[in-house]
Each structure stands twice: as structure tokens, then as C-alpha cells.
JSON list of C-alpha atoms in Angstrom, two decimals:
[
{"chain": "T", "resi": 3, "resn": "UNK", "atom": "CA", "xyz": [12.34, 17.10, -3.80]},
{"chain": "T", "resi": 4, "resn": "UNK", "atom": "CA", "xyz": [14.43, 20.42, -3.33]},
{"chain": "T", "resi": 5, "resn": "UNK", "atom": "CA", "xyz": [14.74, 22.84, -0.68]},
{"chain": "T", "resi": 6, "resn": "UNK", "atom": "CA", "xyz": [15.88, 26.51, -0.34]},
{"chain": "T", "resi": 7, "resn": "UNK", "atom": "CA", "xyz": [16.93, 27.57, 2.98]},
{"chain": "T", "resi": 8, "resn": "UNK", "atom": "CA", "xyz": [17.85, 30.62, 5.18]},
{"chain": "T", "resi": 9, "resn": "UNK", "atom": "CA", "xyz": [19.77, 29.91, 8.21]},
{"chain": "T", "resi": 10, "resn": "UNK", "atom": "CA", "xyz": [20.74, 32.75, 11.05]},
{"chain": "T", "resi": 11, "resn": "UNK", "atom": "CA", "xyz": [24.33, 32.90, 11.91]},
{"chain": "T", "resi": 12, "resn": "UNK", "atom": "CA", "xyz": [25.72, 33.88, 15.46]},
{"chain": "T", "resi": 13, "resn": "UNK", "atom": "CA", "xyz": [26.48, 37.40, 13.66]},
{"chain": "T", "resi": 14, "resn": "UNK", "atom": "CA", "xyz": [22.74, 37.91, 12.69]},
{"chain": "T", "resi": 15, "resn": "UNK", "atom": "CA", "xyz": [23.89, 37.65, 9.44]},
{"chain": "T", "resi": 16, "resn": "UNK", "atom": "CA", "xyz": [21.70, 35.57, 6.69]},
{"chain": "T", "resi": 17, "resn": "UNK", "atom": "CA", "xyz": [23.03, 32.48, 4.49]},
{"chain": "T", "resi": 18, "resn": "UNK", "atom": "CA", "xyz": [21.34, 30.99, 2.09]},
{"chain": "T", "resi": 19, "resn": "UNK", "atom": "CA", "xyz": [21.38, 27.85, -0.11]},
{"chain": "T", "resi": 20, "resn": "UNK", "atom": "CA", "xyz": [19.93, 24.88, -1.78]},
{"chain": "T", "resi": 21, "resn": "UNK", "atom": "CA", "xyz": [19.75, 21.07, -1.14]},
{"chain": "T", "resi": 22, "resn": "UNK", "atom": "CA", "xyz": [18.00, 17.78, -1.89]},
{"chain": "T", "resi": 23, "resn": "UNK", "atom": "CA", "xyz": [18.83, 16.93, 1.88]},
{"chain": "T", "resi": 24, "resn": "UNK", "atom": "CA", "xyz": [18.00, 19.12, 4.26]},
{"chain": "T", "resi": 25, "resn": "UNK", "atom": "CA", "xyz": [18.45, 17.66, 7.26]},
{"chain": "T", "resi": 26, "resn": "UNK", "atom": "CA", "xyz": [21.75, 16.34, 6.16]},
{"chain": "T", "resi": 27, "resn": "UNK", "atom": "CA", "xyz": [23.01, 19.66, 5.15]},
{"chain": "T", "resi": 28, "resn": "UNK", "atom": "CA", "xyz": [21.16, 21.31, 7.90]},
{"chain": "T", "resi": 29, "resn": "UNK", "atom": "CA", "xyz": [23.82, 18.73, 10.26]},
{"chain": "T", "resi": 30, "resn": "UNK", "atom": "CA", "xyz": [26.76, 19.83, 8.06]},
{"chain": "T", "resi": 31, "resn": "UNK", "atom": "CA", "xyz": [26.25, 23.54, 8.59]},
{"chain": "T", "resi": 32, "resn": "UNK", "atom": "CA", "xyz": [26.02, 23.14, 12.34]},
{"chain": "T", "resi": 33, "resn": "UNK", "atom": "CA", "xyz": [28.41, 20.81, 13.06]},
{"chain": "T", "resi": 34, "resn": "UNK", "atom": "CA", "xyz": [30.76, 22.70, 10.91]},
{"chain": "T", "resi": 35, "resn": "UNK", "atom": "CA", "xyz": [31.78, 19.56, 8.83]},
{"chain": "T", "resi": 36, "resn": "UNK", "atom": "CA", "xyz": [34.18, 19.41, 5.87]},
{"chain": "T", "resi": 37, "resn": "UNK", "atom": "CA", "xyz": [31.10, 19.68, 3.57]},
{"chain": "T", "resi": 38, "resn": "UNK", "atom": "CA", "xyz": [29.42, 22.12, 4.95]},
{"chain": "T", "resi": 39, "resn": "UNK", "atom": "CA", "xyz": [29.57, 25.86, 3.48]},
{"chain": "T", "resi": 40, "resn": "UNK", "atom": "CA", "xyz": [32.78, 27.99, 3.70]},
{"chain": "T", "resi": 41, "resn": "UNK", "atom": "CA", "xyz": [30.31, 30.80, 4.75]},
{"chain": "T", "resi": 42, "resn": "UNK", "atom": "CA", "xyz": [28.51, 28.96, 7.69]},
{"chain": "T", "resi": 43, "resn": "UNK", "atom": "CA", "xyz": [32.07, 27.72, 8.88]},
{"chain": "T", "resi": 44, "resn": "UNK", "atom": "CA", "xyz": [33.09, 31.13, 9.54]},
{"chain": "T", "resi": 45, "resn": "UNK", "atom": "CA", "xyz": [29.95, 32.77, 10.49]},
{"chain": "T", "resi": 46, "resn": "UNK", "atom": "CA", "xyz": [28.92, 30.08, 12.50]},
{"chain": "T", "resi": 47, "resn": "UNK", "atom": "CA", "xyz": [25.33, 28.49, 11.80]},
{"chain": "T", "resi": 48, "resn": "UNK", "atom": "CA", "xyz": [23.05, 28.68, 14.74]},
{"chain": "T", "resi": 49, "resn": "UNK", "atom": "CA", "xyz": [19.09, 28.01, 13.54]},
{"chain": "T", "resi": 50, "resn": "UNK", "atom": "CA", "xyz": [17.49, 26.94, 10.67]},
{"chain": "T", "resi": 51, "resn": "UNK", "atom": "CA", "xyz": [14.79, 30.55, 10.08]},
{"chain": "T", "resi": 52, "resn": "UNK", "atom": "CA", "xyz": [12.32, 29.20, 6.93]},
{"chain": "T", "resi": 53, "resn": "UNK", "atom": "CA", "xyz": [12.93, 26.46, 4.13]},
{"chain": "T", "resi": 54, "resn": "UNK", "atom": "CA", "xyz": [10.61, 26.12, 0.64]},
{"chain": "T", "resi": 55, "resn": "UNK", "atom": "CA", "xyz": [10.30, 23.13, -0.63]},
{"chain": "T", "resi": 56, "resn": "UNK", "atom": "CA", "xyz": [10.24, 22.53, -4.95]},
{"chain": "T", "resi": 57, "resn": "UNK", "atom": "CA", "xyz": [9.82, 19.50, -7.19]},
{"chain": "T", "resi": 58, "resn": "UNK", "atom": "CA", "xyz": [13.27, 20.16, -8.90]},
{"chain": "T", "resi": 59, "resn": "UNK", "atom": "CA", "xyz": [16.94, 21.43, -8.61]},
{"chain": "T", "resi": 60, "resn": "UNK", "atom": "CA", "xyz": [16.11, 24.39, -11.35]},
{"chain": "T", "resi": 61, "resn": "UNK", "atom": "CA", "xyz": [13.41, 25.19, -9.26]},
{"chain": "T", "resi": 62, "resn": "UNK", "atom": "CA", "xyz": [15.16, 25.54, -5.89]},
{"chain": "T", "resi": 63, "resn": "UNK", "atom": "CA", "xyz": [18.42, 27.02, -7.24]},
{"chain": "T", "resi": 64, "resn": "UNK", "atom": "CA", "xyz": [16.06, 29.35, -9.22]},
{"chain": "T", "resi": 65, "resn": "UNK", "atom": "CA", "xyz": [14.81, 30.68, -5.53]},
{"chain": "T", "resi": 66, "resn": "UNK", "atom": "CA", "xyz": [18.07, 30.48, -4.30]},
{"chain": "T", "resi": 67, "resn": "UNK", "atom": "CA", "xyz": [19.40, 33.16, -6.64]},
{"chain": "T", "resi": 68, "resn": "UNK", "atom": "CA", "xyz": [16.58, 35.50, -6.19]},
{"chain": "T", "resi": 69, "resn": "UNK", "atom": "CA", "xyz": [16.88, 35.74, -2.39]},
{"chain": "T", "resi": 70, "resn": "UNK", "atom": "CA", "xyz": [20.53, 36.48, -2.31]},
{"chain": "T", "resi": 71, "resn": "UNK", "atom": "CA", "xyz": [19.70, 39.10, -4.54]},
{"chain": "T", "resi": 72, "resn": "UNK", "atom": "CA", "xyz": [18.09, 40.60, -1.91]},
{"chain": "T", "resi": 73, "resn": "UNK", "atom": "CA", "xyz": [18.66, 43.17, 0.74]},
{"chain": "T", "resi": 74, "resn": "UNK", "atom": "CA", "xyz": [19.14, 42.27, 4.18]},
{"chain": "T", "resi": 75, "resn": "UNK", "atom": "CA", "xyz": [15.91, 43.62, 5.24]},
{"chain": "T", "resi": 76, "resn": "UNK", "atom": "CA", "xyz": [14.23, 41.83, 2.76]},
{"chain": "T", "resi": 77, "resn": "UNK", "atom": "CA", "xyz": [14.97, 38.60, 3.53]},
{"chain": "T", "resi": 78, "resn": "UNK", "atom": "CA", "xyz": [14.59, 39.32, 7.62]},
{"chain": "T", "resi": 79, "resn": "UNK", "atom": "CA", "xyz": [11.13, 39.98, 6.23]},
{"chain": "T", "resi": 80, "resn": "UNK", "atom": "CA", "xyz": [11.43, 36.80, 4.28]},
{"chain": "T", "resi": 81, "resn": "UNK", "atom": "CA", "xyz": [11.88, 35.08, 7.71]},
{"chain": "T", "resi": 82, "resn": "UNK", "atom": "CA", "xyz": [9.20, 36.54, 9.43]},
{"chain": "T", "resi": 83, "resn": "UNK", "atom": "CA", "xyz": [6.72, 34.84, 7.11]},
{"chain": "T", "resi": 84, "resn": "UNK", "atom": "CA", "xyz": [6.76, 37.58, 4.08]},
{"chain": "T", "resi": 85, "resn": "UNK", "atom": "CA", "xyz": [5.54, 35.79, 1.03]},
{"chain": "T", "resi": 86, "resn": "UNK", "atom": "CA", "xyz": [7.84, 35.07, -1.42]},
{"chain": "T", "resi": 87, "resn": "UNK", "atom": "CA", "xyz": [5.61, 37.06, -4.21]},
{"chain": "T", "resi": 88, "resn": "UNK", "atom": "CA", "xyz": [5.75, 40.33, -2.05]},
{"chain": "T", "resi": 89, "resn": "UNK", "atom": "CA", "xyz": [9.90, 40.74, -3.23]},
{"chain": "T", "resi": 90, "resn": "UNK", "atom": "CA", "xyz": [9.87, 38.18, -6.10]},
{"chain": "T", "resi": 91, "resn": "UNK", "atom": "CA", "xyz": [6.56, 38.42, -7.84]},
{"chain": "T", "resi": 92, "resn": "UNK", "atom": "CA", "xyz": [7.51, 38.18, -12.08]},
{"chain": "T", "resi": 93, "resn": "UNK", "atom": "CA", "xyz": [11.16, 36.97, -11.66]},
{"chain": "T", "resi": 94, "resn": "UNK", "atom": "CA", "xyz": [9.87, 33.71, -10.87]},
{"chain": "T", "resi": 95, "resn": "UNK", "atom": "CA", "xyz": [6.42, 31.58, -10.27]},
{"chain": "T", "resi": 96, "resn": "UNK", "atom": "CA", "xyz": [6.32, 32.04, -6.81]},
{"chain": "T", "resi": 97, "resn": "UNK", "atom": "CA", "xyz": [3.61, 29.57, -6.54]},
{"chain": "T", "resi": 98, "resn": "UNK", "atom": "CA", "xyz": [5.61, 26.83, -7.71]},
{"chain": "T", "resi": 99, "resn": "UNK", "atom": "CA", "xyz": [7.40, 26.70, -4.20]},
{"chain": "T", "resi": 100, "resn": "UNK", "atom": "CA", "xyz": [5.91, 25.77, -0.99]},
{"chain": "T", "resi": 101, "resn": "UNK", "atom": "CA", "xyz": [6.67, 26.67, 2.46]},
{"chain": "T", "resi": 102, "resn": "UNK", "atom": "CA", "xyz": [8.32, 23.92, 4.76]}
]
């Protein structure tokens, strides 16, 4: 299993990114470990906004590309429960991803 995230950062700003782990990578962008993302270090990683879960890496990094294609509004409405297909409906199967 694979998971696309969207985490808030202290400057409102939006990160996004992939993971077979998400509660261990959810722990390395808070806690600001070595591992963690250069991004989140900087910007500092304060919640965890919406996750999708997929059956493979493709899949997820797939999702991942699309939404940081998009604009910031966009993917705030991404967050506040938009569906995917609204922004992303024929660049990928937007059914093959479910919501966490």
C-alpha cells in the first residue's frame, strides 16, 4: 500500500509527497529528522490535511505529480474535501485512489 499526502506548514504553505509509511514519514516530517524532506525542514511541518491511499508506488507517485502541478488554491480545495476528479479528471483514474 501507497499513500499521497498534503501536509500544512507553519507558513500556510502546502507540501506534498509519497510514501509506503505514513506514519513513519508523517514522524520524520515533524520531528524534523535527517530523513525527513528538505522542504518540511525549513517550512516547518505542523498537521497532516488529507492522505489517498493506492495499491502501488506508480500509482501514488502518479497522484503525487498531478497535485504539485497544481495551484495553491487548488489544492486548499483539495484539503477541504474537493474530489480528486474535480482538478484531475483524464490525467489520471481518479478512482483508482481512495481517501484515507
Amino acid at each position: 500500500m501507497y499513500y499521497t499526502y498534503m501536509i500544512r506548514c507553519k507558513d500556510n504553505s502546502i507540501y506534498t509527497g509519497m510514501t509506503n509509511n505514513l506514519e513513519k514519514r508523517m514522524k520524520e516530517h515533524f520531528l524534523k529528522e535527517k530523513t525527513g524532506a528538505k522542504y518540511t525542514k525549513s517550512h516547518t511541518a505542523i498537521k497532516l490535511e488529507v492522505a489517498w491511499r493506492s495499491k502501488d508506488k506508480s500509482l501514488a507517485c502518479k497522484l503525487e505529480y498531478q497535485i504539485k502541478n497544481l495551484n495553491k488554491k487548488q489544492k486548499e480545495k483539495l484539503v477541504k474535501g474537493e474530489k480528486l476528479s474535480t482538478y484531475l479528471k483524464g490525467k489520471i483514474d481518479c478512482r483508482r485512489y481512495r481517501k484515507v
